[in-house]
Amino acid sequence: MNRRTLLLSGTALALGGAALLGRRMMMVHGTAGPSMDHAAGVAPTAGAGERILSLPEGAPLHVLTKIANTASKPGLVEARLTAAPAIIEIALGKPTNVLAFNGSLPGPLIEATEGDRVRIEFVNNIPGQISTIHWHGMPVPPGQDGNPMDPVESGSSRVYEFTLPANSAATYWYHPHPHGLTHEQVYRGLAGAFIVRPKTDPLPADLAETVLVISDLRLAADGSMPDSNYLDTMNGREGDHLLVNGQKNPVLTINPGSSRRFRLVNATNARFLRLAFDGHAMTQIGTDGGLLASPLPGLTELLLGPAERAEIVVDFQAKPGTVSLVTVPYERGWMGPGKPVRAIAPLLTVALVGKVRAPVSLPARLRDIAALGAATANKRVVFSETMSMGAGGMKMGYLIDGKKFDMSRVDLSSRAGEVELWEVVNTADMDHPFHMHGAQFQIVERERDGVKTPAAFLSWKDTVNVARGETVRFKVQHVFSGLRMYHCHILEHESQGMMAVLKVV
Ligand code: C2O
Ligand code: CU
Ligand code: CU
């Protein structure tokens, strides 16, 4: 079967008819048919109602399993993370083969305190695949940061070791970063949260905290996890189910009237979560790189792109009842047919039961965030998508500065300690979340259609969505010398080459 037939039959299977083909793909098919890296042997995707398994909902929310710290003295976090196949039962009676860290989905929660020395042994028991662990957003030296240049072979292990500096308290996450395989290892289940705590937390001690790791899952009717198809390759894989701490729409039971701090982690490959609590405003207290200078009350929604994190506080109503944390559809741009039709979907149900409590009041100041000074160097990065004719037909390219990732090439250089102004331009038809390793940056402004919008508040970020047609400017100052990656955090785009190398000297 030639590639074109394969793609067309795949599409017909997926959509129950060619009538749903988008204009763009019609155009592509009108030439020679796209040749995507993962086009062969694909399983049909979304659309057929019976294919979507229903998952049990409404179970009590799992508190994330904490990793076992085997260190014998304070100030040291010692643990082992083993990535290996595991079988879990998400759909009742239909076990799913996943990849898991220490057998748990999501991976165990790692907790440490500023100043701690962290030593984590990583054992790669993924059959036939290299892997790494990348400490997303963390101030870790390049050689300890799980770069694609430092793969751990299947069946071997290594130790990652670093010290958490002052002012690094934040909600981070960890995931594999092997060349070309990151997207697959993450959607199969390899991701977990890493919380760095300050020596003293400025939030009131009686404000309870809940960590929510949000992931995305696609299951076939038999409970297996289908391989990705060419639409996933183009748009990033979206599943049929959003999971919170590995569960579909679990229930968190708390007292009416109480306040709750949530640490939110978007650990999906490609989902934009536009989060809202019905009838309840959120107060944002933190971003990727930790607390804001002051609480930001009154938010009705919060957009959390792939890999972004946020900390919020919600004061719940004083009367018993249920309140849902939902995600509202967000238009991120889509290529080809099969654009998911999304409704408002519940992620978590908060059940307000028992004695009425009084809300907790937040301090006016959370911490100091010093604005980075005047930039003495400039960088410009352009995200683009291309369609080109190759031997096998049409080929999509996801590029940075017109180039596909090459780990032996240095794309940009920076000097450690220098404040730089970066400009990330998205000329493509889809949103692309920009992420840089090893440093937190401060967004200065966004620009769209010639209109500049300055950042409303100062915060630390390591991932920022650059919407289609938008330019984002931020300041950054690297600390460690060595090689860093910067890339789109739609993981399929990263795997296909929307990534580049920064050399910090
Ligand atoms: Cu979250 Cu380069 O990664
Ligand atoms: Cu990262
Ligand atoms: Cu992208």
Coordinates of C-alpha atoms and ligand atoms in Angstrom, one line a residue:
M1 CA 0.0 0.0 0.0
N2 CA 1.4 3.3 -0.9
R3 CA 1.7 6.1 1.7
R4 CA -1.2 8.1 0.3
T5 CA -3.6 5.2 0.4
L6 CA -2.5 4.4 3.9
L7 CA -3.1 7.9 5.1
L8 CA -6.4 8.2 3.4
S9 CA -7.7 5.0 4.8
G10 CA -6.4 5.9 8.2
T11 CA -8.3 9.2 7.9
A12 CA -11.5 7.5 6.8
L13 CA -11.3 5.1 9.7
A14 CA -10.6 7.9 12.1
L15 CA -13.3 10.2 11.0
G16 CA -16.0 7.9 9.6
G17 CA -15.8 9.7 6.3
A18 CA -13.7 12.0 4.2
A19 CA -16.3 14.7 4.5
L20 CA -14.7 15.9 7.7
L21 CA -11.3 16.5 6.0
G22 CA -10.1 20.0 6.8
R23 CA -9.2 22.3 4.0
R24 CA -5.5 22.2 4.7
M25 CA -5.3 18.4 4.5
M26 CA -7.3 18.4 1.3
M27 CA -4.7 20.6 -0.1
V28 CA -2.0 18.3 1.2
H29 CA -3.7 15.2 -0.2
G30 CA -4.1 17.1 -3.5
T31 CA -0.4 16.9 -3.9
A32 CA 1.3 13.8 -2.8
G33 CA 0.1 13.2 0.8
P34 CA 2.2 14.1 3.8
S35 CA 5.0 11.8 4.8
M36 CA 5.2 11.9 8.5
D37 CA 7.8 10.2 10.5
H38 CA 5.3 8.1 12.4
A39 CA 2.8 7.6 9.6
A40 CA 3.3 3.9 9.1
G41 CA 1.5 1.4 11.3
V42 CA -0.8 3.9 12.9
A43 CA -3.9 3.2 14.8
P44 CA -7.0 5.3 13.9
T45 CA -7.7 8.2 16.2
A46 CA -10.6 10.1 17.7
G47 CA -14.1 10.3 16.6
A48 CA -15.7 6.9 16.9
G49 CA -17.7 7.1 20.1
E50 CA -17.5 3.4 20.9
R51 CA -13.7 3.6 20.7
I52 CA -13.6 5.9 23.7
L53 CA -13.6 3.8 26.8
S54 CA -15.4 5.3 29.8
L55 CA -13.2 5.5 32.8
P56 CA -14.4 5.3 36.4
E57 CA -14.9 8.8 37.9
G58 CA -15.5 10.1 41.4
A59 CA -13.0 8.1 43.5
P60 CA -11.3 10.0 46.3
L61 CA -8.3 12.0 44.9
H62 CA -5.0 10.2 45.4
V63 CA -2.5 12.0 47.4
L64 CA 0.7 11.6 45.3
T65 CA 3.1 8.9 46.6
K66 CA 6.2 10.5 47.9
I67 CA 9.5 9.1 46.8
A68 CA 11.3 7.2 49.5
N69 CA 14.2 9.4 50.7
T70 CA 17.0 7.0 51.8
A71 CA 19.4 9.6 53.0
S72 CA 20.7 9.2 56.5
K73 CA 21.1 12.9 57.3
P74 CA 19.1 16.1 56.9
G75 CA 20.0 18.3 53.9
L76 CA 20.3 15.3 51.6
V77 CA 17.7 13.8 49.4
E78 CA 18.7 10.4 48.1
A79 CA 16.4 8.3 46.1
R80 CA 16.0 6.0 43.1
L81 CA 13.8 6.4 40.1
T82 CA 13.3 3.4 37.9
A83 CA 11.6 3.8 34.6
A84 CA 10.1 0.5 33.5
P85 CA 7.0 -1.0 31.9
A86 CA 4.1 -1.4 34.3
I87 CA 0.5 -2.6 34.0
I88 CA -2.1 -0.5 35.6
E89 CA -5.9 -0.7 35.6
I90 CA -7.3 2.7 34.7
A91 CA -10.3 1.3 32.8
L92 CA -12.0 -1.3 34.9
G93 CA -11.1 -4.9 33.9
K94 CA -8.9 -3.6 31.0
P95 CA -5.4 -3.3 32.1
T96 CA -3.1 -0.9 30.3
N97 CA 0.6 -1.3 29.6
V98 CA 2.3 2.0 30.6
L99 CA 5.8 3.2 31.4
A100 CA 6.1 4.3 34.9
F101 CA 8.6 5.7 37.4
N102 CA 8.7 3.3 40.4
G103 CA 5.5 1.7 39.1
S104 CA 3.4 4.8 39.8
L105 CA 1.4 7.0 37.5
P106 CA 2.2 9.9 37.6
G107 CA 5.7 9.3 39.0
P108 CA 6.4 9.7 42.7
L109 CA 6.4 13.2 44.2
I110 CA 9.9 14.4 45.0
E111 CA 10.1 16.9 47.8
A112 CA 13.2 18.8 48.8
T113 CA 14.1 22.1 50.6
E114 CA 16.3 25.0 49.4
G115 CA 19.9 24.2 50.2
D116 CA 19.4 20.4 50.0
R117 CA 21.8 18.2 48.1
V118 CA 19.9 15.9 45.8
R119 CA 21.2 12.5 44.6
I120 CA 18.9 10.5 42.5
E121 CA 19.9 7.3 40.9
F122 CA 18.1 6.8 37.6
V123 CA 17.6 3.2 36.4
N124 CA 16.5 2.8 32.8
N125 CA 14.6 -0.4 32.5
I126 CA 12.7 0.7 29.4
P127 CA 13.2 -2.2 26.9
G128 CA 15.2 -1.2 23.9
Q129 CA 15.1 2.6 24.5
I130 CA 17.6 5.1 25.7
S131 CA 16.2 7.6 28.3
T132 CA 17.2 10.4 30.6
I133 CA 15.6 12.4 33.4
H134 CA 15.3 16.1 32.8
W135 CA 14.6 18.3 35.8
H136 CA 12.2 20.7 34.1
G137 CA 12.7 24.3 35.2
M138 CA 15.2 23.5 37.9
P139 CA 18.6 25.3 38.4
V140 CA 20.6 22.2 37.7
P141 CA 24.1 22.2 36.0
P142 CA 23.8 21.0 32.3
G143 CA 25.6 17.7 32.9
Q144 CA 23.0 16.8 35.5
D145 CA 20.0 17.9 33.6
G146 CA 19.2 14.9 31.4
N147 CA 20.0 16.5 28.1
P148 CA 19.6 14.4 25.0
M149 CA 23.4 14.4 24.7
D150 CA 23.6 12.3 27.8
P151 CA 21.5 9.3 27.2
V152 CA 21.2 6.4 29.7
E153 CA 21.2 3.1 27.8
S154 CA 18.4 0.6 28.3
G155 CA 19.4 -1.6 31.2
S156 CA 21.8 0.9 32.7
S157 CA 21.7 3.6 35.3
R158 CA 23.3 6.8 36.4
V159 CA 23.2 9.3 39.3
Y160 CA 21.9 12.8 38.9
E161 CA 23.3 15.1 41.6
F162 CA 22.8 18.8 42.3
T163 CA 22.3 21.3 45.1
L164 CA 19.2 23.4 45.3
P165 CA 20.2 27.1 45.6
A166 CA 18.5 29.7 47.8
N167 CA 15.4 31.2 46.2
S168 CA 14.7 28.1 44.1
A169 CA 11.5 27.0 45.9
A170 CA 8.9 26.2 43.3
T171 CA 6.8 23.5 41.7
Y172 CA 8.8 21.7 39.0
W173 CA 8.5 18.5 37.2
Y174 CA 10.7 15.8 35.8
H175 CA 10.4 13.8 32.6
P176 CA 12.6 11.9 30.2
H177 CA 14.4 13.8 27.4
P178 CA 16.0 11.2 25.1
H179 CA 16.5 12.3 21.5
G180 CA 13.4 11.6 19.4
L181 CA 11.6 9.7 22.1
T182 CA 10.6 12.3 24.7
H183 CA 7.0 12.5 23.4
E184 CA 6.5 8.8 23.5
Q185 CA 8.0 8.2 26.9
V186 CA 5.9 11.0 28.4
Y187 CA 2.6 10.0 27.0
R188 CA 3.2 6.4 28.1
G189 CA 3.4 7.7 31.6
L190 CA 6.8 9.0 32.6
A191 CA 6.4 12.3 34.4
G192 CA 6.3 13.4 38.0
A193 CA 6.2 16.5 40.2
F194 CA 9.2 17.9 42.1
I195 CA 8.5 20.4 44.8
V196 CA 11.3 22.5 46.3
R197 CA 10.2 24.2 49.5
P198 CA 11.6 27.3 51.1
K199 CA 13.1 27.0 54.6
T200 CA 10.0 28.9 55.8
D201 CA 6.9 29.2 53.7
P202 CA 5.3 32.7 53.6
L203 CA 1.9 31.2 53.3
P204 CA -0.1 30.6 56.5
A205 CA 0.6 27.3 58.1
D206 CA -3.1 26.4 58.3
L207 CA -3.5 26.7 54.5
A208 CA -3.6 23.1 53.3
E209 CA -2.0 22.2 50.0
T210 CA -2.9 19.8 47.2
V211 CA -0.7 18.9 44.3
L212 CA -2.5 18.2 41.0
V213 CA -0.5 16.6 38.2
I214 CA -2.6 16.7 35.1
S215 CA -1.9 14.3 32.3
D216 CA -3.6 13.1 29.2
L217 CA -4.5 9.6 28.2
R218 CA -5.7 7.8 25.1
L219 CA -6.9 4.3 25.4
A220 CA -8.2 1.9 22.7
A221 CA -11.3 -0.1 23.4
D222 CA -9.3 -3.0 24.8
G223 CA -7.6 -0.7 27.3
S224 CA -4.3 -0.6 25.4
M225 CA -2.5 2.7 24.6
P226 CA -2.5 3.2 20.9
D227 CA 0.6 4.4 19.1
S228 CA 0.6 7.9 17.8
N229 CA -0.7 8.7 14.3
Y230 CA 0.3 11.4 11.8
L231 CA -2.2 13.9 13.3
D232 CA -0.6 13.4 16.7
T233 CA 2.7 14.0 15.1
M234 CA 1.6 17.3 13.6
N235 CA -0.5 18.7 16.4
G236 CA 0.9 17.0 19.4
R237 CA -0.9 14.0 20.9
E238 CA -4.1 14.8 22.8
G239 CA -5.8 11.9 24.6
D240 CA -9.4 11.1 25.3
H241 CA -9.1 11.6 29.0
L242 CA -7.5 14.2 31.2
L243 CA -6.3 12.6 34.4
V244 CA -5.5 14.3 37.7
N245 CA -2.9 12.4 39.7
G246 CA -3.7 9.5 37.4
Q247 CA -7.4 9.5 38.0
K248 CA -10.4 10.7 36.0
N249 CA -12.4 13.4 37.7
P250 CA -11.5 12.3 41.3
V251 CA -13.1 13.9 44.3
L252 CA -11.3 16.1 46.9
T253 CA -13.4 16.4 50.0
I254 CA -12.8 19.5 52.2
N255 CA -14.8 21.6 54.6
P256 CA -17.2 24.3 53.3
G257 CA -15.7 27.8 53.6
S258 CA -12.2 26.6 53.7
S259 CA -9.3 27.8 51.6
R260 CA -7.0 25.5 49.6
R261 CA -3.6 26.0 48.0
F262 CA -3.2 24.0 44.7
R263 CA 0.0 23.3 42.9
L264 CA -1.0 22.7 39.3
V265 CA 1.3 20.9 36.8
N266 CA 0.5 20.5 33.1
A267 CA 2.3 17.2 32.3
T268 CA 0.5 16.6 29.0
N269 CA 2.2 16.4 25.7
A270 CA 0.1 19.0 23.9
R271 CA -3.0 20.1 25.9
F272 CA -3.7 23.7 26.7
L273 CA -5.6 23.8 30.0
R274 CA -7.9 26.7 30.4
L275 CA -8.7 26.2 34.1
A276 CA -11.7 27.5 36.0
F277 CA -13.6 26.6 39.2
D278 CA -17.3 27.0 38.7
G279 CA -18.5 30.1 40.5
H280 CA -15.2 30.6 42.3
A281 CA -12.4 33.1 41.6
M282 CA -8.8 31.9 41.9
T283 CA -6.0 33.8 43.5
Q284 CA -2.8 33.1 41.7
I285 CA 0.2 33.0 44.1
G286 CA 2.9 31.3 41.9
T287 CA 4.2 30.5 38.4
D288 CA 6.7 28.0 37.0
G289 CA 9.6 29.5 39.1
G290 CA 7.8 29.9 42.4
L291 CA 5.8 32.4 44.3
L292 CA 4.8 35.8 43.0
A293 CA 5.7 39.0 44.8
S294 CA 2.1 39.4 45.9
P295 CA -1.1 37.4 45.5
L296 CA -3.1 38.1 42.4
P297 CA -6.8 37.7 43.3
G298 CA -9.9 37.6 41.2
L299 CA -9.0 35.3 38.3
T300 CA -11.9 33.6 36.7
E301 CA -9.6 31.4 34.5
L302 CA -6.0 30.5 34.1
L303 CA -4.4 29.2 30.9
L304 CA -1.8 26.6 31.6
G305 CA 0.0 25.4 28.4
P306 CA 2.0 22.2 28.2
A307 CA 4.7 22.0 30.8
E308 CA 3.6 25.2 32.7
R309 CA 2.8 25.2 36.4
A310 CA 0.9 27.6 38.6
E311 CA 0.0 27.9 42.3
I312 CA -3.4 29.1 43.2
V313 CA -5.5 29.6 46.3
V314 CA -9.3 29.1 46.2
D315 CA -11.6 30.2 49.0
F316 CA -14.6 27.8 48.7
Q317 CA -18.2 28.6 49.4
A318 CA -19.5 28.3 53.0
K319 CA -22.4 26.1 52.1
P320 CA -22.1 22.3 51.4
G321 CA -22.1 21.2 47.8
T322 CA -19.8 20.4 45.0
V323 CA -17.6 22.7 42.9
S324 CA -15.7 21.5 39.8
L325 CA -12.3 22.4 38.5
V326 CA -12.9 22.4 34.7
T327 CA -10.9 23.0 31.6
V328 CA -12.6 25.2 29.0
P329 CA -11.8 24.8 25.3
Y330 CA -9.0 26.8 24.0
E331 CA -8.2 27.6 20.3
R332 CA -4.5 26.7 19.8
G333 CA -4.6 26.2 16.0
W334 CA -4.8 22.8 14.4
M335 CA -3.4 21.2 11.2
G336 CA -5.3 18.7 9.2
P337 CA -8.5 16.9 10.0
G338 CA -9.5 15.4 13.3
K339 CA -9.5 18.6 15.3
P340 CA -10.9 17.5 18.6
V341 CA -14.3 18.8 19.5
R342 CA -14.0 19.7 23.1
A343 CA -16.6 20.6 25.6
I344 CA -16.0 22.0 29.1
A345 CA -14.5 19.0 30.9
P346 CA -14.3 18.4 34.7
L347 CA -10.8 17.6 36.0
L348 CA -11.6 17.5 39.7
T349 CA -14.7 17.7 41.9
V350 CA -14.4 19.4 45.2
A351 CA -17.0 18.1 47.6
L352 CA -17.7 20.5 50.4
V353 CA -18.7 18.5 53.4
G354 CA -18.8 18.9 57.2
K355 CA -18.1 21.9 59.5
V356 CA -18.0 25.3 57.9
R357 CA -14.5 26.8 58.2
A358 CA -13.3 30.4 57.8
P359 CA -11.2 31.3 54.8
V360 CA -7.5 31.8 55.4
S361 CA -6.2 35.3 54.6
L362 CA -3.0 35.6 52.6
P363 CA -0.1 37.9 53.3
A364 CA 0.1 41.0 51.1
R365 CA 3.8 40.2 50.2
L366 CA 4.9 36.7 49.3
R367 CA 8.5 37.2 48.4
D368 CA 10.9 39.7 46.7
I369 CA 11.3 39.3 43.0
A370 CA 14.1 41.6 41.8
A371 CA 13.6 42.7 38.2
L372 CA 16.5 41.7 36.0
G373 CA 18.5 44.8 35.0
A374 CA 19.1 46.3 31.6
A375 CA 19.9 43.7 29.0
T376 CA 23.3 43.8 27.4
A377 CA 22.7 41.1 24.8
N378 CA 19.9 40.2 22.5
K379 CA 18.6 37.0 21.1
R380 CA 15.9 36.3 18.5
V381 CA 14.3 33.0 17.9
V382 CA 11.7 32.2 15.2
F383 CA 9.3 29.3 15.3
S384 CA 8.0 28.2 12.0
E385 CA 6.2 25.3 10.3
T386 CA 7.0 24.3 6.8
M387 CA 5.6 21.9 4.3
S388 CA 8.1 20.6 1.7
M389 CA 8.2 18.1 -1.0
G390 CA 10.5 15.2 -0.5
A391 CA 11.1 11.9 -2.1
G392 CA 8.2 10.4 -0.1
G393 CA 5.8 13.3 -0.7
M394 CA 4.8 16.2 1.5
K395 CA 6.7 16.6 4.7
M396 CA 5.9 18.8 7.7
G397 CA 8.8 20.6 9.4
Y398 CA 8.7 22.2 12.8
L399 CA 11.7 24.5 12.9
I400 CA 13.6 27.0 15.0
D401 CA 15.3 29.7 12.9
G402 CA 14.6 27.6 9.8
K403 CA 16.5 24.6 11.2
K404 CA 15.8 21.2 12.5
F405 CA 17.4 20.1 15.8
D406 CA 21.0 18.8 15.5
M407 CA 22.6 18.0 18.9
S408 CA 26.1 18.4 17.5
R409 CA 25.3 22.0 16.4
V410 CA 25.4 25.1 18.7
D411 CA 22.7 27.4 17.7
L412 CA 23.2 30.3 20.1
S413 CA 25.7 31.3 22.7
S414 CA 25.3 33.3 25.9
R415 CA 27.6 34.4 28.6
A416 CA 26.9 33.3 32.2
G417 CA 25.8 36.2 34.3
E418 CA 24.8 38.4 31.5
V419 CA 21.3 39.7 31.3
E420 CA 19.8 39.0 27.9
L421 CA 16.6 40.1 26.2
W422 CA 15.1 37.3 24.2
E423 CA 12.5 37.7 21.5
V424 CA 10.6 34.6 20.5
V425 CA 8.6 35.0 17.3
N426 CA 5.9 32.5 16.2
T427 CA 5.2 32.8 12.5
A428 CA 3.4 29.5 12.4
D429 CA -0.3 28.7 12.4
M430 CA -0.3 26.9 15.7
D431 CA 0.6 28.0 19.3
H432 CA 4.0 26.8 20.3
P433 CA 5.0 26.9 24.0
F434 CA 8.6 28.0 24.3
H435 CA 10.8 26.4 27.0
M436 CA 14.4 26.9 28.0
H437 CA 16.4 24.7 30.3
G438 CA 18.3 25.7 33.4
A439 CA 17.1 29.2 33.9
Q440 CA 13.9 31.1 34.9
F441 CA 13.1 34.1 32.8
Q442 CA 11.0 37.3 33.3
I443 CA 8.4 38.1 30.7
V444 CA 8.7 41.7 29.5
E445 CA 5.9 41.9 26.9
R446 CA 3.9 40.3 24.2
E447 CA 3.3 41.7 20.8
R448 CA 0.6 40.9 18.3
D449 CA -0.4 42.8 15.2
G450 CA 1.9 45.6 16.2
V451 CA 0.3 46.0 19.6
K452 CA 2.6 45.5 22.6
T453 CA 1.2 44.4 25.9
P454 CA 3.6 44.6 28.8
A455 CA 3.6 41.8 31.4
A456 CA 1.0 42.6 34.0
F457 CA 3.2 41.4 36.9
L458 CA 6.7 40.2 37.5
S459 CA 7.2 36.5 37.8
W460 CA 9.6 33.6 37.1
K461 CA 8.8 31.4 34.1
D462 CA 10.6 28.6 32.3
T463 CA 7.8 27.9 29.7
V464 CA 5.7 30.5 27.9
N465 CA 3.1 30.0 25.3
V466 CA 3.8 31.9 22.1
A467 CA 0.5 32.1 20.3
R468 CA 0.3 31.9 16.6
G469 CA 1.4 35.3 15.1
E470 CA 2.7 36.4 18.5
T471 CA 6.1 37.6 19.7
V472 CA 7.1 37.2 23.4
R473 CA 10.0 39.1 24.9
F474 CA 11.7 38.1 28.1
K475 CA 14.8 38.7 30.1
V476 CA 17.0 35.9 31.3
Q477 CA 20.4 35.4 33.1
H478 CA 22.1 32.0 32.9
V479 CA 24.2 30.9 35.8
F480 CA 25.9 27.7 34.8
S481 CA 28.0 27.2 31.8
G482 CA 27.4 24.4 29.4
L483 CA 24.9 23.3 26.8
R484 CA 21.2 24.1 27.3
M485 CA 18.2 23.2 25.2
Y486 CA 15.4 25.5 24.2
H487 CA 12.4 24.1 22.4
C488 CA 8.7 23.9 21.8
H489 CA 7.1 22.0 24.6
I490 CA 4.5 20.3 22.4
L491 CA 6.6 17.2 22.8
E492 CA 5.9 15.8 19.3
H493 CA 7.3 19.0 17.8
E494 CA 10.4 18.8 20.0
S495 CA 11.0 15.2 19.0
Q496 CA 10.7 16.2 15.3
G497 CA 13.3 18.9 15.7
M498 CA 11.7 22.1 17.1
M499 CA 14.6 22.3 19.5
A500 CA 18.0 24.0 19.5
V501 CA 21.2 24.2 21.6
L502 CA 22.3 27.2 23.6
K503 CA 25.9 27.2 24.7
V504 CA 26.5 29.2 27.9
V505 CA 30.1 30.2 28.3
Ligands
C2O1 CU1 10.3 19.8 29.9 CU2 13.4 20.2 27.5 O1 11.8 20.0 28.7
CU2 CU 13.1 21.6 30.6
CU3 CU 5.3 23.4 18.7

